[in-house]
Amino acid sequence: MSRINPAPAERKFDEGRLANVLVAPIISEKATRIGEKQNQVMFKVLRDATKPEIKAAVELMFKVEVASVSTSIQKGKVKRFGRTIGRRDHVKKAFVALKPGQELNFSGEAA
């Protein structure tokens, strides 16, 4: 076992940090399609968040079991805001695959 990269059972995360890792759920047509077909949920996360942190945060906040986490970084577009030219922020997205039998519902309906 390495001290630099401990085994998953040895990792301990700060609960305050985990509460801030997930910025918002992404609810769009694409996210809904992915959720129905592959049992995945999309989240907007902090740009410096790691996959083990994202997994721990989802398991802590929603009390579900996570199978895997994939991430992607969407670069910000250059856009005009009136006369000035600006750039939108970069966004990191997390695709969280849930284990079979697990479900996460953001529609507000009672389960």
PDB file of N, CA and C in Angstrom:
ATOM      1  N   MET A   1       0.829  -1.185   0.000  1.00  0.00           N
ATOM      2  CA  MET A   1       0.000   0.000   0.000  1.00  0.00           C
ATOM      3  C   MET A   1       0.870   1.244   0.000  1.00  0.00           C
ATOM      4  N   SER A   2       0.461   2.190  -0.759  1.00  0.00           N
ATOM      5  CA  SER A   2       1.212   3.421  -0.890  1.00  0.00           C
ATOM      6  C   SER A   2       0.611   4.500   0.006  1.00  0.00           C
ATOM      7  N   ARG A   3       1.440   5.319   0.568  1.00  0.00           N
ATOM      8  CA  ARG A   3       0.934   6.440   1.357  1.00  0.00           C
ATOM      9  C   ARG A   3       0.375   7.534   0.468  1.00  0.00           C
ATOM     10  N   ILE A   4       0.912   7.630  -0.729  1.00  0.00           N
ATOM     11  CA  ILE A   4       0.482   8.695  -1.634  1.00  0.00           C
ATOM     12  C   ILE A   4      -0.941   8.455  -2.111  1.00  0.00           C
ATOM     13  N   ASN A   5      -1.263   7.223  -2.505  1.00  0.00           N
ATOM     14  CA  ASN A   5      -2.579   6.905  -3.015  1.00  0.00           C
ATOM     15  C   ASN A   5      -3.155   5.750  -2.194  1.00  0.00           C
ATOM     16  N   PRO A   6      -3.821   6.052  -1.077  1.00  0.00           N
ATOM     17  CA  PRO A   6      -4.309   4.986  -0.204  1.00  0.00           C
ATOM     18  C   PRO A   6      -5.428   4.185  -0.866  1.00  0.00           C
ATOM     19  N   ALA A   7      -5.632   2.990  -0.366  1.00  0.00           N
ATOM     20  CA  ALA A   7      -6.706   2.138  -0.867  1.00  0.00           C
ATOM     21  C   ALA A   7      -8.053   2.812  -0.588  1.00  0.00           C
ATOM     22  N   PRO A   8      -9.088   2.498  -1.383  1.00  0.00           N
ATOM     23  CA  PRO A   8     -10.386   3.161  -1.203  1.00  0.00           C
ATOM     24  C   PRO A   8     -10.955   3.048   0.201  1.00  0.00           C
ATOM     25  N   ALA A   9     -10.713   1.941   0.889  1.00  0.00           N
ATOM     26  CA  ALA A   9     -11.240   1.778   2.241  1.00  0.00           C
ATOM     27  C   ALA A   9     -10.551   2.723   3.223  1.00  0.00           C
ATOM     28  N   GLU A  10      -9.322   3.151   2.911  1.00  0.00           N
ATOM     29  CA  GLU A  10      -8.568   4.008   3.815  1.00  0.00           C
ATOM     30  C   GLU A  10      -8.823   5.494   3.571  1.00  0.00           C
ATOM     31  N   ARG A  11      -9.437   5.848   2.445  1.00  0.00           N
ATOM     32  CA  ARG A  11      -9.641   7.262   2.133  1.00  0.00           C
ATOM     33  C   ARG A  11     -10.674   7.877   3.066  1.00  0.00           C
ATOM     34  N   LYS A  12     -10.356   9.023   3.584  1.00  0.00           N
ATOM     35  CA  LYS A  12     -11.280   9.779   4.419  1.00  0.00           C
ATOM     36  C   LYS A  12     -11.421  11.163   3.806  1.00  0.00           C
ATOM     37  N   PHE A  13     -12.655  11.597   3.627  1.00  0.00           N
ATOM     38  CA  PHE A  13     -12.919  12.905   3.043  1.00  0.00           C
ATOM     39  C   PHE A  13     -13.554  13.800   4.086  1.00  0.00           C
ATOM     40  N   ASP A  14     -13.267  15.076   3.976  1.00  0.00           N
ATOM     41  CA  ASP A  14     -13.863  16.069   4.855  1.00  0.00           C
ATOM     42  C   ASP A  14     -15.311  16.281   4.434  1.00  0.00           C
ATOM     43  N   GLU A  15     -16.256  16.123   5.373  1.00  0.00           N
ATOM     44  CA  GLU A  15     -17.676  16.236   5.028  1.00  0.00           C
ATOM     45  C   GLU A  15     -18.045  17.647   4.587  1.00  0.00           C
ATOM     46  N   GLY A  16     -17.354  18.650   5.089  1.00  0.00           N
ATOM     47  CA  GLY A  16     -17.611  20.020   4.643  1.00  0.00           C
ATOM     48  C   GLY A  16     -17.253  20.208   3.181  1.00  0.00           C
ATOM     49  N   ARG A  17     -16.128  19.602   2.776  1.00  0.00           N
ATOM     50  CA  ARG A  17     -15.717  19.660   1.365  1.00  0.00           C
ATOM     51  C   ARG A  17     -16.707  18.885   0.494  1.00  0.00           C
ATOM     52  N   LEU A  18     -17.131  17.697   0.964  1.00  0.00           N
ATOM     53  CA  LEU A  18     -18.065  16.886   0.184  1.00  0.00           C
ATOM     54  C   LEU A  18     -19.404  17.591  -0.026  1.00  0.00           C
ATOM     55  N   ALA A  19     -19.807  18.396   0.948  1.00  0.00           N
ATOM     56  CA  ALA A  19     -21.074  19.131   0.810  1.00  0.00           C
ATOM     57  C   ALA A  19     -20.981  20.179  -0.296  1.00  0.00           C
ATOM     58  N   ASN A  20     -19.767  20.649  -0.604  1.00  0.00           N
ATOM     59  CA  ASN A  20     -19.596  21.679  -1.625  1.00  0.00           C
ATOM     60  C   ASN A  20     -19.185  21.127  -2.989  1.00  0.00           C
ATOM     61  N   VAL A  21     -18.833  19.844  -3.080  1.00  0.00           N
ATOM     62  CA  VAL A  21     -18.354  19.276  -4.343  1.00  0.00           C
ATOM     63  C   VAL A  21     -19.437  19.313  -5.408  1.00  0.00           C
ATOM     64  N   LEU A  22     -20.662  18.911  -5.059  1.00  0.00           N
ATOM     65  CA  LEU A  22     -21.765  18.916  -6.019  1.00  0.00           C
ATOM     66  C   LEU A  22     -22.362  20.312  -6.070  1.00  0.00           C
ATOM     67  N   VAL A  23     -22.241  20.983  -7.217  1.00  0.00           N
ATOM     68  CA  VAL A  23     -22.761  22.346  -7.353  1.00  0.00           C
ATOM     69  C   VAL A  23     -24.255  22.314  -7.648  1.00  0.00           C
ATOM     70  N   ALA A  24     -24.666  21.513  -8.653  1.00  0.00           N
ATOM     71  CA  ALA A  24     -26.076  21.447  -9.032  1.00  0.00           C
ATOM     72  C   ALA A  24     -26.308  20.218  -9.896  1.00  0.00           C
ATOM     73  N   PRO A  25     -27.525  19.665  -9.847  1.00  0.00           N
ATOM     74  CA  PRO A  25     -27.842  18.604 -10.798  1.00  0.00           C
ATOM     75  C   PRO A  25     -28.106  19.231 -12.167  1.00  0.00           C
ATOM     76  N   ILE A  26     -27.804  18.493 -13.225  1.00  0.00           N
ATOM     77  CA  ILE A  26     -28.087  18.972 -14.574  1.00  0.00           C
ATOM     78  C   ILE A  26     -29.356  18.276 -15.036  1.00  0.00           C
ATOM     79  N   ILE A  27     -30.389  19.072 -15.266  1.00  0.00           N
ATOM     80  CA  ILE A  27     -31.677  18.535 -15.708  1.00  0.00           C
ATOM     81  C   ILE A  27     -31.947  19.091 -17.091  1.00  0.00           C
ATOM     82  N   SER A  28     -31.702  18.264 -18.101  1.00  0.00           N
ATOM     83  CA  SER A  28     -31.914  18.656 -19.482  1.00  0.00           C
ATOM     84  C   SER A  28     -32.426  17.439 -20.244  1.00  0.00           C
ATOM     85  N   GLU A  29     -32.711  17.617 -21.518  1.00  0.00           N
ATOM     86  CA  GLU A  29     -33.174  16.489 -22.316  1.00  0.00           C
ATOM     87  C   GLU A  29     -32.108  15.409 -22.396  1.00  0.00           C
ATOM     88  N   LYS A  30     -30.870  15.817 -22.610  1.00  0.00           N
ATOM     89  CA  LYS A  30     -29.774  14.851 -22.702  1.00  0.00           C
ATOM     90  C   LYS A  30     -29.597  14.112 -21.379  1.00  0.00           C
ATOM     91  N   ALA A  31     -29.646  14.831 -20.270  1.00  0.00           N
ATOM     92  CA  ALA A  31     -29.477  14.202 -18.959  1.00  0.00           C
ATOM     93  C   ALA A  31     -30.617  13.234 -18.668  1.00  0.00           C
ATOM     94  N   THR A  32     -31.825  13.568 -19.077  1.00  0.00           N
ATOM     95  CA  THR A  32     -32.973  12.696 -18.869  1.00  0.00           C
ATOM     96  C   THR A  32     -32.837  11.429 -19.702  1.00  0.00           C
ATOM     97  N   ARG A  33     -32.391  11.576 -20.942  1.00  0.00           N
ATOM     98  CA  ARG A  33     -32.203  10.424 -21.826  1.00  0.00           C
ATOM     99  C   ARG A  33     -31.134   9.484 -21.261  1.00  0.00           C
ATOM    100  N   ILE A  34     -30.036  10.057 -20.785  1.00  0.00           N
ATOM    101  CA  ILE A  34     -28.968   9.249 -20.192  1.00  0.00           C
ATOM    102  C   ILE A  34     -29.469   8.540 -18.937  1.00  0.00           C
ATOM    103  N   GLY A  35     -30.265   9.246 -18.144  1.00  0.00           N
ATOM    104  CA  GLY A  35     -30.793   8.659 -16.923  1.00  0.00           C
ATOM    105  C   GLY A  35     -31.707   7.481 -17.186  1.00  0.00           C
ATOM    106  N   GLU A  36     -32.529   7.582 -18.231  1.00  0.00           N
ATOM    107  CA  GLU A  36     -33.451   6.495 -18.539  1.00  0.00           C
ATOM    108  C   GLU A  36     -32.727   5.291 -19.132  1.00  0.00           C
ATOM    109  N   LYS A  37     -31.781   5.530 -20.040  1.00  0.00           N
ATOM    110  CA  LYS A  37     -31.137   4.421 -20.743  1.00  0.00           C
ATOM    111  C   LYS A  37     -30.042   3.754 -19.935  1.00  0.00           C
ATOM    112  N   GLN A  38     -29.221   4.536 -19.241  1.00  0.00           N
ATOM    113  CA  GLN A  38     -28.016   3.985 -18.617  1.00  0.00           C
ATOM    114  C   GLN A  38     -28.000   4.084 -17.099  1.00  0.00           C
ATOM    115  N   ASN A  39     -29.106   4.529 -16.486  1.00  0.00           N
ATOM    116  CA  ASN A  39     -29.189   4.680 -15.032  1.00  0.00           C
ATOM    117  C   ASN A  39     -28.060   5.565 -14.506  1.00  0.00           C
ATOM    118  N   GLN A  40     -27.869   6.719 -15.187  1.00  0.00           N
ATOM    119  CA  GLN A  40     -26.852   7.679 -14.778  1.00  0.00           C
ATOM    120  C   GLN A  40     -27.512   9.007 -14.431  1.00  0.00           C
ATOM    121  N   VAL A  41     -26.834   9.778 -13.606  1.00  0.00           N
ATOM    122  CA  VAL A  41     -27.285  11.113 -13.216  1.00  0.00           C
ATOM    123  C   VAL A  41     -26.153  12.080 -13.512  1.00  0.00           C
ATOM    124  N   MET A  42     -26.485  13.286 -14.017  1.00  0.00           N
ATOM    125  CA  MET A  42     -25.463  14.282 -14.328  1.00  0.00           C
ATOM    126  C   MET A  42     -25.463  15.377 -13.271  1.00  0.00           C
ATOM    127  N   PHE A  43     -24.260  15.774 -12.866  1.00  0.00           N
ATOM    128  CA  PHE A  43     -24.092  16.860 -11.901  1.00  0.00           C
ATOM    129  C   PHE A  43     -23.076  17.856 -12.423  1.00  0.00           C
ATOM    130  N   LYS A  44     -23.270  19.110 -12.079  1.00  0.00           N
ATOM    131  CA  LYS A  44     -22.235  20.123 -12.251  1.00  0.00           C
ATOM    132  C   LYS A  44     -21.433  20.089 -10.954  1.00  0.00           C
ATOM    133  N   VAL A  45     -20.105  19.962 -11.065  1.00  0.00           N
ATOM    134  CA  VAL A  45     -19.261  19.810  -9.884  1.00  0.00           C
ATOM    135  C   VAL A  45     -18.143  20.852  -9.893  1.00  0.00           C
ATOM    136  N   LEU A  46     -17.434  20.966  -8.771  1.00  0.00           N
ATOM    137  CA  LEU A  46     -16.285  21.861  -8.698  1.00  0.00           C
ATOM    138  C   LEU A  46     -15.226  21.414  -9.684  1.00  0.00           C
ATOM    139  N   ARG A  47     -14.485  22.364 -10.239  1.00  0.00           N
ATOM    140  CA  ARG A  47     -13.497  22.009 -11.264  1.00  0.00           C
ATOM    141  C   ARG A  47     -12.323  21.219 -10.712  1.00  0.00           C
ATOM    142  N   ASP A  48     -12.040  21.339  -9.422  1.00  0.00           N
ATOM    143  CA  ASP A  48     -10.916  20.593  -8.852  1.00  0.00           C
ATOM    144  C   ASP A  48     -11.367  19.323  -8.122  1.00  0.00           C
ATOM    145  N   ALA A  49     -12.626  18.940  -8.288  1.00  0.00           N
ATOM    146  CA  ALA A  49     -13.143  17.736  -7.636  1.00  0.00           C
ATOM    147  C   ALA A  49     -12.613  16.489  -8.333  1.00  0.00           C
ATOM    148  N   THR A  50     -12.293  15.469  -7.540  1.00  0.00           N
ATOM    149  CA  THR A  50     -11.802  14.212  -8.086  1.00  0.00           C
ATOM    150  C   THR A  50     -12.955  13.201  -8.142  1.00  0.00           C
ATOM    151  N   LYS A  51     -12.761  12.137  -8.909  1.00  0.00           N
ATOM    152  CA  LYS A  51     -13.803  11.116  -9.036  1.00  0.00           C
ATOM    153  C   LYS A  51     -14.139  10.456  -7.692  1.00  0.00           C
ATOM    154  N   PRO A  52     -13.147  10.087  -6.862  1.00  0.00           N
ATOM    155  CA  PRO A  52     -13.496   9.516  -5.552  1.00  0.00           C
ATOM    156  C   PRO A  52     -14.270  10.493  -4.666  1.00  0.00           C
ATOM    157  N   GLU A  53     -13.948  11.786  -4.746  1.00  0.00           N
ATOM    158  CA  GLU A  53     -14.697  12.781  -3.972  1.00  0.00           C
ATOM    159  C   GLU A  53     -16.134  12.879  -4.462  1.00  0.00           C
ATOM    160  N   ILE A  54     -16.337  12.865  -5.768  1.00  0.00           N
ATOM    161  CA  ILE A  54     -17.685  12.956  -6.335  1.00  0.00           C
ATOM    162  C   ILE A  54     -18.507  11.745  -5.905  1.00  0.00           C
ATOM    163  N   LYS A  55     -17.902  10.570  -5.978  1.00  0.00           N
ATOM    164  CA  LYS A  55     -18.594   9.345  -5.570  1.00  0.00           C
ATOM    165  C   LYS A  55     -18.995   9.417  -4.099  1.00  0.00           C
ATOM    166  N   ALA A  56     -18.066   9.832  -3.245  1.00  0.00           N
ATOM    167  CA  ALA A  56     -18.352   9.927  -1.808  1.00  0.00           C
ATOM    168  C   ALA A  56     -19.430  10.967  -1.532  1.00  0.00           C
ATOM    169  N   ALA A  57     -19.416  12.082  -2.264  1.00  0.00           N
ATOM    170  CA  ALA A  57     -20.409  13.137  -2.054  1.00  0.00           C
ATOM    171  C   ALA A  57     -21.808  12.668  -2.430  1.00  0.00           C
ATOM    172  N   VAL A  58     -21.936  11.977  -3.561  1.00  0.00           N
ATOM    173  CA  VAL A  58     -23.249  11.485  -3.986  1.00  0.00           C
ATOM    174  C   VAL A  58     -23.762  10.444  -3.002  1.00  0.00           C
ATOM    175  N   GLU A  59     -22.898   9.533  -2.579  1.00  0.00           N
ATOM    176  CA  GLU A  59     -23.318   8.507  -1.623  1.00  0.00           C
ATOM    177  C   GLU A  59     -23.707   9.117  -0.282  1.00  0.00           C
ATOM    178  N   LEU A  60     -23.004  10.153   0.143  1.00  0.00           N
ATOM    179  CA  LEU A  60     -23.299  10.803   1.417  1.00  0.00           C
ATOM    180  C   LEU A  60     -24.604  11.592   1.361  1.00  0.00           C
ATOM    181  N   MET A  61     -24.807  12.369   0.297  1.00  0.00           N
ATOM    182  CA  MET A  61     -25.954  13.272   0.246  1.00  0.00           C
ATOM    183  C   MET A  61     -27.256  12.585  -0.148  1.00  0.00           C
ATOM    184  N   PHE A  62     -27.188  11.585  -1.019  1.00  0.00           N
ATOM    185  CA  PHE A  62     -28.414  10.987  -1.539  1.00  0.00           C
ATOM    186  C   PHE A  62     -28.664   9.568  -1.048  1.00  0.00           C
ATOM    187  N   LYS A  63     -27.740   9.008  -0.275  1.00  0.00           N
ATOM    188  CA  LYS A  63     -27.889   7.665   0.292  1.00  0.00           C
ATOM    189  C   LYS A  63     -28.163   6.615  -0.785  1.00  0.00           C
ATOM    190  N   VAL A  64     -27.383   6.658  -1.867  1.00  0.00           N
ATOM    191  CA  VAL A  64     -27.456   5.664  -2.937  1.00  0.00           C
ATOM    192  C   VAL A  64     -26.072   5.060  -3.130  1.00  0.00           C
ATOM    193  N   GLU A  65     -26.013   3.929  -3.839  1.00  0.00           N
ATOM    194  CA  GLU A  65     -24.733   3.292  -4.134  1.00  0.00           C
ATOM    195  C   GLU A  65     -24.311   3.659  -5.550  1.00  0.00           C
ATOM    196  N   VAL A  66     -23.072   4.095  -5.704  1.00  0.00           N
ATOM    197  CA  VAL A  66     -22.544   4.547  -6.987  1.00  0.00           C
ATOM    198  C   VAL A  66     -21.665   3.450  -7.579  1.00  0.00           C
ATOM    199  N   ALA A  67     -21.912   3.129  -8.863  1.00  0.00           N
ATOM    200  CA  ALA A  67     -21.105   2.129  -9.552  1.00  0.00           C
ATOM    201  C   ALA A  67     -19.834   2.758 -10.111  1.00  0.00           C
ATOM    202  N   SER A  68     -19.974   3.904 -10.814  1.00  0.00           N
ATOM    203  CA  SER A  68     -18.809   4.546 -11.403  1.00  0.00           C
ATOM    204  C   SER A  68     -19.087   6.031 -11.624  1.00  0.00           C
ATOM    205  N   VAL A  69     -18.001   6.769 -11.862  1.00  0.00           N
ATOM    206  CA  VAL A  69     -18.087   8.205 -12.119  1.00  0.00           C
ATOM    207  C   VAL A  69     -17.221   8.527 -13.336  1.00  0.00           C
ATOM    208  N   SER A  70     -17.798   9.252 -14.288  1.00  0.00           N
ATOM    209  CA  SER A  70     -17.053   9.771 -15.433  1.00  0.00           C
ATOM    210  C   SER A  70     -17.164  11.285 -15.391  1.00  0.00           C
ATOM    211  N   THR A  71     -16.116  11.975 -15.800  1.00  0.00           N
ATOM    212  CA  THR A  71     -16.153  13.428 -15.786  1.00  0.00           C
ATOM    213  C   THR A  71     -15.771  13.989 -17.141  1.00  0.00           C
ATOM    214  N   SER A  72     -16.228  15.202 -17.400  1.00  0.00           N
ATOM    215  CA  SER A  72     -15.824  15.926 -18.606  1.00  0.00           C
ATOM    216  C   SER A  72     -15.782  17.403 -18.260  1.00  0.00           C
ATOM    217  N   ILE A  73     -14.905  18.129 -18.945  1.00  0.00           N
ATOM    218  CA  ILE A  73     -14.796  19.568 -18.736  1.00  0.00           C
ATOM    219  C   ILE A  73     -15.279  20.257 -20.001  1.00  0.00           C
ATOM    220  N   GLN A  74     -16.295  21.110 -19.834  1.00  0.00           N
ATOM    221  CA  GLN A  74     -16.841  21.871 -20.950  1.00  0.00           C
ATOM    222  C   GLN A  74     -16.202  23.254 -20.915  1.00  0.00           C
ATOM    223  N   LYS A  75     -15.487  23.592 -21.969  1.00  0.00           N
ATOM    224  CA  LYS A  75     -14.820  24.888 -22.036  1.00  0.00           C
ATOM    225  C   LYS A  75     -15.855  25.986 -22.235  1.00  0.00           C
ATOM    226  N   GLY A  76     -15.611  27.141 -21.609  1.00  0.00           N
ATOM    227  CA  GLY A  76     -16.534  28.264 -21.721  1.00  0.00           C
ATOM    228  C   GLY A  76     -16.490  28.904 -23.096  1.00  0.00           C
ATOM    229  N   LYS A  77     -17.664  29.277 -23.583  1.00  0.00           N
ATOM    230  CA  LYS A  77     -17.742  29.916 -24.897  1.00  0.00           C
ATOM    231  C   LYS A  77     -17.400  31.397 -24.795  1.00  0.00           C
ATOM    232  N   VAL A  78     -16.870  31.938 -25.884  1.00  0.00           N
ATOM    233  CA  VAL A  78     -16.663  33.385 -25.979  1.00  0.00           C
ATOM    234  C   VAL A  78     -17.969  33.964 -26.499  1.00  0.00           C
ATOM    235  N   LYS A  79     -18.557  34.879 -25.737  1.00  0.00           N
ATOM    236  CA  LYS A  79     -19.858  35.439 -26.084  1.00  0.00           C
ATOM    237  C   LYS A  79     -19.810  36.963 -25.964  1.00  0.00           C
ATOM    238  N   ARG A  80     -20.731  37.624 -26.631  1.00  0.00           N
ATOM    239  CA  ARG A  80     -20.868  39.071 -26.490  1.00  0.00           C
ATOM    240  C   ARG A  80     -21.899  39.376 -25.423  1.00  0.00           C
ATOM    241  N   PHE A  81     -21.597  40.314 -24.597  1.00  0.00           N
ATOM    242  CA  PHE A  81     -22.524  40.815 -23.584  1.00  0.00           C
ATOM    243  C   PHE A  81     -22.695  42.299 -23.849  1.00  0.00           C
ATOM    244  N   GLY A  82     -23.652  42.640 -24.707  1.00  0.00           N
ATOM    245  CA  GLY A  82     -23.813  44.026 -25.128  1.00  0.00           C
ATOM    246  C   GLY A  82     -22.647  44.404 -26.016  1.00  0.00           C
ATOM    247  N   ARG A  83     -21.940  45.456 -25.646  1.00  0.00           N
ATOM    248  CA  ARG A  83     -20.796  45.898 -26.448  1.00  0.00           C
ATOM    249  C   ARG A  83     -19.516  45.145 -26.138  1.00  0.00           C
ATOM    250  N   THR A  84     -19.462  44.562 -24.976  1.00  0.00           N
ATOM    251  CA  THR A  84     -18.219  43.929 -24.551  1.00  0.00           C
ATOM    252  C   THR A  84     -18.207  42.438 -24.904  1.00  0.00           C
ATOM    253  N   ILE A  85     -17.025  41.924 -25.091  1.00  0.00           N
ATOM    254  CA  ILE A  85     -16.856  40.504 -25.360  1.00  0.00           C
ATOM    255  C   ILE A  85     -16.357  39.855 -24.081  1.00  0.00           C
ATOM    256  N   GLY A  86     -17.005  38.776 -23.719  1.00  0.00           N
ATOM    257  CA  GLY A  86     -16.623  38.067 -22.504  1.00  0.00           C
ATOM    258  C   GLY A  86     -16.575  36.579 -22.761  1.00  0.00           C
ATOM    259  N   ARG A  87     -16.345  35.835 -21.705  1.00  0.00           N
ATOM    260  CA  ARG A  87     -16.283  34.383 -21.819  1.00  0.00           C
ATOM    261  C   ARG A  87     -17.044  33.767 -20.670  1.00  0.00           C
ATOM    262  N   ARG A  88     -17.818  32.746 -20.974  1.00  0.00           N
ATOM    263  CA  ARG A  88     -18.500  31.994 -19.927  1.00  0.00           C
ATOM    264  C   ARG A  88     -17.469  31.152 -19.181  1.00  0.00           C
ATOM    265  N   ASP A  89     -17.803  30.777 -17.953  1.00  0.00           N
ATOM    266  CA  ASP A  89     -16.894  29.962 -17.153  1.00  0.00           C
ATOM    267  C   ASP A  89     -16.812  28.539 -17.686  1.00  0.00           C
ATOM    268  N   HIS A  90     -15.667  27.897 -17.446  1.00  0.00           N
ATOM    269  CA  HIS A  90     -15.530  26.477 -17.741  1.00  0.00           C
ATOM    270  C   HIS A  90     -16.375  25.710 -16.722  1.00  0.00           C
ATOM    271  N   VAL A  91     -16.937  24.574 -17.140  1.00  0.00           N
ATOM    272  CA  VAL A  91     -17.801  23.782 -16.272  1.00  0.00           C
ATOM    273  C   VAL A  91     -17.341  22.336 -16.295  1.00  0.00           C
ATOM    274  N   LYS A  92     -17.236  21.729 -15.125  1.00  0.00           N
ATOM    275  CA  LYS A  92     -16.921  20.306 -15.036  1.00  0.00           C
ATOM    276  C   LYS A  92     -18.212  19.560 -14.754  1.00  0.00           C
ATOM    277  N   LYS A  93     -18.480  18.538 -15.567  1.00  0.00           N
ATOM    278  CA  LYS A  93     -19.684  17.728 -15.413  1.00  0.00           C
ATOM    279  C   LYS A  93     -19.292  16.339 -14.956  1.00  0.00           C
ATOM    280  N   ALA A  94     -20.126  15.755 -14.118  1.00  0.00           N
ATOM    281  CA  ALA A  94     -19.900  14.388 -13.649  1.00  0.00           C
ATOM    282  C   ALA A  94     -21.081  13.528 -14.065  1.00  0.00           C
ATOM    283  N   PHE A  95     -20.783  12.402 -14.701  1.00  0.00           N
ATOM    284  CA  PHE A  95     -21.782  11.417 -15.066  1.00  0.00           C
ATOM    285  C   PHE A  95     -21.672  10.305 -14.037  1.00  0.00           C
ATOM    286  N   VAL A  96     -22.652  10.195 -13.156  1.00  0.00           N
ATOM    287  CA  VAL A  96     -22.602   9.245 -12.052  1.00  0.00           C
ATOM    288  C   VAL A  96     -23.507   8.066 -12.384  1.00  0.00           C
ATOM    289  N   ALA A  97     -22.919   6.888 -12.534  1.00  0.00           N
ATOM    290  CA  ALA A  97     -23.676   5.665 -12.808  1.00  0.00           C
ATOM    291  C   ALA A  97     -24.052   5.018 -11.483  1.00  0.00           C
ATOM    292  N   LEU A  98     -25.331   4.750 -11.318  1.00  0.00           N
ATOM    293  CA  LEU A  98     -25.823   4.135 -10.093  1.00  0.00           C
ATOM    294  C   LEU A  98     -25.873   2.621 -10.259  1.00  0.00           C
ATOM    295  N   LYS A  99     -25.729   1.912  -9.150  1.00  0.00           N
ATOM    296  CA  LYS A  99     -25.804   0.454  -9.191  1.00  0.00           C
ATOM    297  C   LYS A  99     -27.242   0.044  -9.503  1.00  0.00           C
ATOM    298  N   PRO A 100     -27.431  -1.161 -10.064  1.00  0.00           N
ATOM    299  CA  PRO A 100     -28.793  -1.615 -10.390  1.00  0.00           C
ATOM    300  C   PRO A 100     -29.685  -1.612  -9.156  1.00  0.00           C
ATOM    301  N   GLY A 101     -30.911  -1.150  -9.339  1.00  0.00           N
ATOM    302  CA  GLY A 101     -31.868  -1.069  -8.237  1.00  0.00           C
ATOM    303  C   GLY A 101     -31.843   0.263  -7.509  1.00  0.00           C
ATOM    304  N   GLN A 102     -30.844   1.106  -7.774  1.00  0.00           N
ATOM    305  CA  GLN A 102     -30.743   2.419  -7.143  1.00  0.00           C
ATOM    306  C   GLN A 102     -31.412   3.461  -8.041  1.00  0.00           C
ATOM    307  N   GLU A 103     -32.023   4.465  -7.434  1.00  0.00           N
ATOM    308  CA  GLU A 103     -32.708   5.488  -8.210  1.00  0.00           C
ATOM    309  C   GLU A 103     -32.553   6.836  -7.525  1.00  0.00           C
ATOM    310  N   LEU A 104     -32.431   7.881  -8.338  1.00  0.00           N
ATOM    311  CA  LEU A 104     -32.302   9.250  -7.848  1.00  0.00           C
ATOM    312  C   LEU A 104     -33.285  10.084  -8.628  1.00  0.00           C
ATOM    313  N   ASN A 105     -34.186  10.780  -7.940  1.00  0.00           N
ATOM    314  CA  ASN A 105     -35.275  11.480  -8.606  1.00  0.00           C
ATOM    315  C   ASN A 105     -35.234  12.960  -8.238  1.00  0.00           C
ATOM    316  N   PHE A 106     -35.115  13.831  -9.243  1.00  0.00           N
ATOM    317  CA  PHE A 106     -35.095  15.276  -9.005  1.00  0.00           C
ATOM    318  C   PHE A 106     -36.397  15.956  -9.381  1.00  0.00           C
ATOM    319  N   SER A 107     -37.406  15.200  -9.821  1.00  0.00           N
ATOM    320  CA  SER A 107     -38.633  15.811 -10.333  1.00  0.00           C
ATOM    321  C   SER A 107     -39.529  16.367  -9.223  1.00  0.00           C
ATOM    322  N   GLY A 108     -39.246  16.049  -7.972  1.00  0.00           N
ATOM    323  CA  GLY A 108     -40.032  16.584  -6.871  1.00  0.00           C
ATOM    324  C   GLY A 108     -41.202  15.693  -6.497  1.00  0.00           C
ATOM    325  N   GLU A 109     -41.403  14.587  -7.194  1.00  0.00           N
ATOM    326  CA  GLU A 109     -42.491  13.663  -6.865  1.00  0.00           C
ATOM    327  C   GLU A 109     -42.079  12.817  -5.664  1.00  0.00           C
ATOM    328  N   ALA A 110     -43.079  12.417  -4.894  1.00  0.00           N
ATOM    329  CA  ALA A 110     -42.782  11.551  -3.755  1.00  0.00           C
ATOM    330  C   ALA A 110     -42.452  10.158  -4.256  1.00  0.00           C
ATOM    331  N   ALA A 111     -41.447   9.565  -3.661  1.00  0.00           N
ATOM    332  CA  ALA A 111     -41.006   8.243  -4.129  1.00  0.00           C
ATOM    333  C   ALA A 111     -41.887   7.133  -3.608  1.00  0.00           C
TER     334      ALA A 111
END
